[in-house]
Coordinates of C-alpha atoms in Angstrom, one line a residue:
Chain A
A1 CA -10.1 -0.8 0.8
Q2 CA -8.8 1.4 -1.9
T3 CA -7.8 -0.4 -5.2
V4 CA -6.0 0.9 -8.2
T5 CA -6.5 -0.8 -11.6
Q6 CA -4.3 -0.5 -14.6
S7 CA -5.9 -2.5 -17.4
Q8 CA -3.1 -2.2 -19.9
P9 CA -0.2 -4.6 -19.1
E10 CA 1.8 -3.3 -22.1
M11 CA 1.6 -0.4 -24.5
S12 CA 3.8 0.6 -27.5
V13 CA 4.3 4.0 -29.0
Q14 CA 6.4 5.3 -31.8
E15 CA 9.1 7.9 -31.0
A16 CA 7.7 11.4 -31.1
E17 CA 4.2 10.2 -30.9
T18 CA 1.7 10.5 -28.0
V19 CA 0.5 7.7 -25.8
T20 CA -2.1 7.5 -23.0
L21 CA -1.9 5.1 -20.1
S22 CA -5.1 4.3 -18.2
C23 CA -5.7 4.1 -14.5
T24 CA -8.9 3.7 -12.5
Y25 CA -9.3 3.6 -8.8
D26 CA -11.9 2.9 -6.2
T27 CA -12.3 4.9 -3.0
S28 CA -15.0 6.3 -0.8
E29 CA -12.9 9.3 0.1
S30 CA -13.4 12.8 -1.4
D31 CA -9.9 14.1 -0.8
Y32 CA -6.8 12.1 -1.9
Y33 CA -3.8 12.2 -4.0
L34 CA -2.9 10.4 -7.2
F35 CA 0.5 9.8 -8.6
W36 CA 2.3 8.3 -11.6
Y37 CA 5.6 6.7 -11.0
K38 CA 8.1 5.5 -13.6
Q39 CA 10.2 2.4 -13.1
P40 CA 13.0 2.0 -15.7
P41 CA 15.0 -1.2 -16.0
S42 CA 17.2 0.0 -13.0
R43 CA 14.0 -0.6 -11.0
Q44 CA 14.2 2.8 -9.2
M45 CA 10.8 4.4 -8.6
I46 CA 10.8 7.9 -10.1
L47 CA 7.9 10.3 -9.6
V48 CA 6.4 11.5 -12.9
I49 CA 3.4 13.6 -11.9
R50 CA 1.1 14.2 -9.0
Q51 CA -2.6 15.3 -8.8
E52 CA -4.5 16.5 -5.8
A53 CA -8.2 15.4 -6.0
Y54 CA -9.5 18.8 -4.8
K55 CA -7.9 20.5 -7.8
Q56 CA -10.0 20.5 -10.9
Q57 CA -7.1 21.5 -13.1
N58 CA -5.2 18.6 -14.6
A59 CA -1.5 18.5 -13.6
T60 CA 1.2 18.9 -16.2
E61 CA 4.9 18.4 -16.1
N62 CA 6.6 19.2 -19.4
R63 CA 5.7 16.4 -21.8
F64 CA 3.6 14.6 -19.2
S65 CA 0.0 15.5 -18.4
V66 CA -2.9 13.8 -16.7
N67 CA -6.6 13.6 -17.5
F68 CA -8.2 13.4 -14.1
Q69 CA -11.9 12.5 -14.1
K70 CA -13.0 12.5 -10.4
A71 CA -16.6 11.3 -10.9
A72 CA -15.4 8.5 -13.1
K73 CA -12.5 7.8 -10.8
S74 CA -10.1 7.8 -13.7
F75 CA -6.6 9.1 -13.9
S76 CA -4.8 8.7 -17.2
L77 CA -1.3 9.7 -18.1
K78 CA -0.5 11.3 -21.5
I79 CA 3.0 11.3 -22.7
S80 CA 3.6 13.7 -25.6
D81 CA 6.5 13.6 -28.0
S82 CA 7.6 10.2 -26.7
Q83 CA 11.3 9.6 -26.3
L84 CA 13.3 6.4 -26.1
G85 CA 14.1 7.3 -22.4
D86 CA 10.4 7.1 -21.6
A87 CA 10.5 3.3 -22.0
A88 CA 9.7 1.9 -18.6
M89 CA 7.1 0.4 -16.3
Y90 CA 4.6 3.0 -15.2
F91 CA 2.7 2.7 -12.0
C92 CA -0.4 4.6 -11.0
A93 CA -0.7 5.1 -7.2
Y94 CA -3.3 6.4 -4.7
R95 CA -2.9 7.9 -1.3
E96 CA -5.4 9.2 1.3
I97 CA -5.1 12.6 2.8
T98 CA -7.1 12.2 6.0
G99 CA -6.5 9.7 8.7
G100 CA -3.2 8.3 9.9
G101 CA -2.4 6.4 6.8
N102 CA 0.1 7.7 4.3
K103 CA 0.6 4.5 2.4
L104 CA 0.7 4.4 -1.4
T105 CA -1.6 1.9 -3.1
F106 CA -0.2 0.9 -6.4
G107 CA -1.7 -0.5 -9.6
T108 CA -0.1 -3.5 -11.4
G109 CA 1.7 -1.3 -13.8
T110 CA 1.9 -0.7 -17.6
Q111 CA 5.0 -1.6 -19.5
L112 CA 5.6 1.1 -22.1
K113 CA 7.8 0.4 -25.1
V114 CA 9.0 3.2 -27.3
E115 CA 9.9 2.2 -30.9
L116 CA 12.0 4.0 -33.5
Chain B
E1 CA 19.4 17.4 -5.1
P2 CA 18.9 15.3 -1.9
E3 CA 18.0 11.7 -2.4
V4 CA 17.2 8.6 -0.5
T5 CA 20.0 6.0 -0.4
Q6 CA 19.8 2.3 0.3
T7 CA 22.4 -0.3 1.1
P8 CA 23.3 -2.9 0.0
S9 CA 22.0 -2.7 -3.6
H10 CA 22.0 -6.5 -3.7
Q11 CA 21.9 -9.1 -1.0
V12 CA 21.9 -12.9 -1.2
T13 CA 21.1 -14.9 1.9
Q14 CA 20.3 -18.4 3.0
M15 CA 16.8 -19.2 4.1
G16 CA 16.4 -18.8 7.9
Q17 CA 19.1 -16.1 8.1
E18 CA 18.5 -12.6 9.4
V19 CA 19.0 -9.7 7.1
I20 CA 19.1 -6.0 7.8
L21 CA 18.4 -3.6 4.9
R22 CA 19.5 0.0 5.4
C23 CA 18.2 3.3 4.3
V24 CA 19.2 6.9 4.7
P25 CA 16.2 9.1 4.1
I26 CA 16.4 12.7 2.9
S27 CA 17.7 14.7 5.9
N28 CA 14.7 16.9 6.7
H29 CA 12.1 14.3 6.2
L30 CA 10.0 13.0 9.1
Y31 CA 8.0 10.1 7.6
F32 CA 9.6 6.9 6.5
Y33 CA 8.3 3.9 4.6
W34 CA 9.2 0.4 3.4
Y35 CA 7.7 -1.2 0.3
R36 CA 8.5 -4.4 -1.5
Q37 CA 8.1 -5.6 -5.0
I38 CA 8.2 -9.2 -5.8
L39 CA 9.6 -9.7 -9.4
G40 CA 6.9 -9.0 -12.0
Q41 CA 4.4 -7.9 -9.4
K42 CA 3.2 -4.5 -8.1
V43 CA 4.8 -2.5 -5.4
E44 CA 3.3 -3.3 -2.0
F45 CA 3.3 -1.2 1.2
L46 CA 4.9 -2.8 4.2
V47 CA 5.2 -0.2 7.0
S48 CA 5.3 3.5 7.8
F49 CA 7.2 5.1 10.6
Y50 CA 7.0 8.4 12.3
N51 CA 8.2 9.9 15.6
N52 CA 10.1 6.7 16.4
E53 CA 7.1 4.4 16.1
I54 CA 5.2 2.4 13.5
S55 CA 2.2 4.5 12.3
E56 CA 0.8 1.8 9.9
K57 CA 1.7 -1.7 8.8
S58 CA 0.3 -4.1 6.3
E59 CA -0.6 -7.8 6.7
I60 CA 2.7 -8.6 5.1
F61 CA 4.6 -7.0 7.9
D62 CA 4.3 -9.9 10.4
D63 CA 6.5 -10.7 13.4
Q64 CA 9.4 -11.6 11.2
F65 CA 9.8 -8.0 10.3
S66 CA 10.9 -5.0 12.4
V67 CA 12.0 -1.5 11.7
E68 CA 14.2 0.9 13.6
R69 CA 15.7 4.3 13.4
P70 CA 18.9 3.6 15.4
D71 CA 20.3 7.1 15.0
G72 CA 19.4 10.4 13.4
S73 CA 20.0 9.3 9.8
N74 CA 19.5 5.6 9.3
F75 CA 16.2 3.7 8.9
T76 CA 16.5 -0.1 8.9
L77 CA 14.3 -3.0 8.0
K78 CA 15.1 -6.3 9.7
I79 CA 13.8 -9.7 8.5
R80 CA 14.5 -12.1 11.4
S81 CA 14.3 -15.5 9.6
T82 CA 14.1 -15.1 5.9
K83 CA 11.9 -17.3 3.7
L84 CA 12.1 -18.0 0.0
E85 CA 9.1 -15.8 -0.6
D86 CA 10.9 -12.8 1.0
S87 CA 12.9 -12.6 -2.2
A88 CA 12.0 -9.2 -3.7
M89 CA 13.1 -5.7 -4.3
Y90 CA 12.7 -3.6 -1.1
F91 CA 12.2 0.1 -1.4
C92 CA 12.7 2.7 1.3
A93 CA 10.8 6.0 0.9
S94 CA 10.6 9.2 2.9
S95 CA 8.4 12.3 2.9
P96 CA 8.7 15.7 4.8
R97 CA 5.4 15.5 6.5
Q98 CA 1.9 14.0 6.3
G99 CA -0.3 15.6 3.8
S100 CA 0.5 16.7 0.3
E101 CA 4.1 15.9 0.1
T102 CA 5.2 13.1 -2.2
Q103 CA 7.1 10.1 -1.1
Y104 CA 10.6 9.9 -2.5
F105 CA 11.9 6.5 -3.2
G106 CA 15.4 5.1 -2.8
P107 CA 17.0 2.9 -5.5
G108 CA 16.0 -0.3 -3.7
T109 CA 17.7 -3.4 -2.3
R110 CA 17.4 -6.6 -4.3
L111 CA 17.1 -9.4 -1.8
L112 CA 17.5 -13.0 -2.9
V113 CA 16.8 -15.8 -0.5
L114 CA 18.2 -19.2 -1.4

């Protein structure tokens, strides 16, 4: 079974600084998708960024970028120029491409605090 | 921008009662999901639904749970006889098709079983 591990329960960053959240996963599949979702205090799940495993280029979305290392099964999220609104729980998630399953497998989350 | 909606936002029920959680997926989406998140824990997959039938379910999704798409817009999760441990946030999600499309989540229903 696929597993997703987020080893940092909490992280802090100063406003305007850069922070990197770690995620590793375990799978025997060669094609899959990886996601970072943000969960603010409202508890809504908001997609931050998505990476297709067959793409070597790392995904970027404005201040958010990933470092995808397929061989190492690592998928970290970098947040540049951190803002107070970035404070939230961040979940890494994995999803297969092939087969009938579309389910997302989530990690345990990293609580990000942004300090003035 | 289209979004997934869920009702109610909060529900309090007595143990043993039936609850129905409602979701309206994004209108052109074909795949629907339910996830739950017990307070302080990670989000867990419950069930996926396509073409009016369950396509996958987890061990959590036992006989107490059922899903239905009663009309062209709603997608419901029913818990027949709630237990204390069913207290959680329940998220509905939808996606246009299998493959590369992302799952878009609703705001969740916070269920408290007393």
